[in-house]
């Protein structure tokens, strides 16, 4: 009997260090590898396959919809949601460009090249975010993440 392998297609939005965005799908992203592939869903280049180097990225946003939720007002603070539903270590990250993300993480550790954050708002279009550690100005954990 031949073994079959199911590939999961993840919807992602890539935020590059140079401010570019790419939207599409990947089935080979892993934090353990330096590069992966994105199949573009942008109108101008739908279907094009890009080889993406993690060293060029700011973050990888795993999303529910590539179109986003334009009318949704995302909750950004821990106090704005039911904290009893949160799992993991509370984390607040600030990127060098000033963007701030709050959420929880099971994989945060100083010295890692990156880690996943689940956004504080379960209604967010972002399911999880892989942030590149060396692009962070500051990381606060636990009670300090609530400030």
Coordinates of C-alpha atoms in Angstrom, one line a residue:
X1 CA 0.0 0.0 0.0
X2 CA 1.4 3.4 -1.0
X3 CA 1.8 6.0 1.7
X4 CA 0.1 9.3 0.9
X5 CA 1.0 12.5 2.5
X6 CA -1.6 15.3 3.0
X7 CA -0.3 18.8 2.6
X8 CA -1.9 21.6 4.6
X9 CA -2.3 24.8 2.7
X10 CA -1.9 27.7 5.1
X11 CA -3.2 31.1 4.1
X12 CA -0.5 33.6 4.9
X13 CA 0.3 37.3 4.6
X14 CA 4.1 38.0 4.6
X15 CA 5.3 41.3 6.0
X16 CA 8.8 41.9 4.7
X17 CA 11.4 44.1 6.4
X18 CA 11.3 46.5 3.4
X19 CA 7.5 47.0 4.0
X20 CA 6.4 44.8 1.1
X21 CA 3.4 42.5 1.6
X22 CA 2.7 39.2 -0.2
X23 CA -0.5 37.2 0.2
X24 CA -1.1 33.6 -0.7
X25 CA -0.6 30.0 0.4
X26 CA 2.2 27.9 1.7
X27 CA 2.5 24.2 2.5
X28 CA 6.1 24.1 3.5
X29 CA 6.7 26.8 6.1
X30 CA 8.5 25.7 9.2
X31 CA 10.5 27.8 11.7
X32 CA 13.3 25.2 11.4
X33 CA 14.1 26.1 7.8
X34 CA 15.6 29.3 6.4
X35 CA 13.3 29.4 3.3
X36 CA 9.9 28.3 2.1
X37 CA 7.5 28.9 -0.7
X38 CA 4.4 31.1 -1.2
X39 CA 1.9 30.7 -4.0
X40 CA 0.6 34.2 -4.7
X41 CA -3.1 35.1 -4.6
X42 CA -2.6 38.7 -5.5
X43 CA -4.5 39.8 -8.6
X44 CA -1.4 40.9 -10.5
X45 CA 0.5 37.6 -10.1
X46 CA -1.9 34.9 -9.0
X47 CA -0.4 31.5 -9.1
X48 CA 3.3 32.7 -9.2
X49 CA 5.5 30.8 -6.7
X50 CA 8.0 32.7 -4.7
X51 CA 10.9 31.3 -2.7
X52 CA 10.9 33.3 0.5
X53 CA 13.9 33.7 2.8
X54 CA 13.1 34.1 6.5
X55 CA 16.0 36.6 6.8
X56 CA 14.0 39.0 4.6
X57 CA 10.8 38.9 6.7
X58 CA 9.5 40.8 9.6
X59 CA 6.6 38.4 10.3
X60 CA 4.4 35.7 8.8
X61 CA 0.7 36.2 9.5
X62 CA -1.4 33.0 9.3
X63 CA -4.8 34.3 8.5
X64 CA -8.5 33.2 8.3
X65 CA -9.1 35.2 5.1
X66 CA -6.7 36.7 2.6
X67 CA -9.1 39.6 2.2
X68 CA -9.1 40.5 5.9
X69 CA -11.9 42.0 7.9
X70 CA -12.0 45.7 7.0
X71 CA -15.0 46.6 9.2
X72 CA -13.9 44.6 12.3
X73 CA -12.3 46.6 15.2
X74 CA -9.7 44.2 16.5
X75 CA -9.2 44.2 20.3
X76 CA -5.5 44.9 21.0
X77 CA -5.3 44.8 24.8
X78 CA -5.6 41.9 27.2
X79 CA -8.2 43.7 29.2
X80 CA -10.5 43.9 26.2
X81 CA -11.1 40.1 26.0
X82 CA -12.1 37.3 28.4
X83 CA -8.7 36.4 29.8
X84 CA -9.9 33.0 31.0
X85 CA -10.0 31.8 27.4
X86 CA -6.3 32.6 26.8
X87 CA -3.7 29.9 26.8
X88 CA 0.0 30.2 27.0
X89 CA 2.4 32.9 28.2
X90 CA 1.2 36.5 27.8
X91 CA 3.5 38.3 25.4
X92 CA 3.7 41.9 24.1
X93 CA 6.2 42.5 21.2
X94 CA 7.2 45.8 19.7
X95 CA 8.9 45.9 16.4
X96 CA 11.6 48.4 15.5
X97 CA 9.1 50.1 13.2
X98 CA 6.8 50.7 16.2
X99 CA 4.1 48.1 15.5
X100 CA 2.9 46.4 18.7
X101 CA 1.3 43.0 19.0
X102 CA -0.1 41.4 22.1
X103 CA -1.1 37.8 22.5
X104 CA 0.0 34.5 23.9
X105 CA 2.9 32.1 23.1
X106 CA 3.8 28.6 23.9
X107 CA 7.2 28.9 22.2
X108 CA 8.8 32.1 23.4
X109 CA 12.3 31.8 24.5
X110 CA 15.1 34.4 24.4
X111 CA 17.7 33.5 21.8
X112 CA 15.4 31.8 19.4
X113 CA 15.3 33.3 15.9
X114 CA 11.5 33.5 16.0
X115 CA 8.4 32.4 17.8
X116 CA 4.6 32.1 17.3
X117 CA 2.1 34.5 18.9
X118 CA -1.7 33.9 19.0
X119 CA -3.3 37.3 19.0
X120 CA -5.2 38.4 22.1
X121 CA -8.5 38.8 20.1
X122 CA -10.0 35.4 19.1
X123 CA -12.1 37.4 16.5
X124 CA -9.0 38.7 14.7
X125 CA -8.3 37.7 11.2
X126 CA -4.9 36.5 12.4
X127 CA -4.9 33.0 13.7
X128 CA -1.2 33.1 14.7
X129 CA 1.8 35.1 13.8
X130 CA 5.4 34.0 13.5
X131 CA 7.6 36.9 14.5
X132 CA 11.3 37.3 13.7
X133 CA 13.1 38.0 17.0
X134 CA 16.0 40.2 15.8
X135 CA 13.4 42.7 14.4
X136 CA 11.9 43.2 17.8
X137 CA 12.7 46.3 19.8
X138 CA 11.2 44.9 23.0
X139 CA 9.5 41.8 24.3
X140 CA 7.5 41.9 27.5
X141 CA 6.1 38.7 29.1
X142 CA 3.6 37.9 31.8
X143 CA 2.1 40.8 33.8
X144 CA 4.5 43.2 32.0
X145 CA 2.8 42.3 28.7
X146 CA -0.4 43.9 29.9
X147 CA 1.1 47.4 30.2

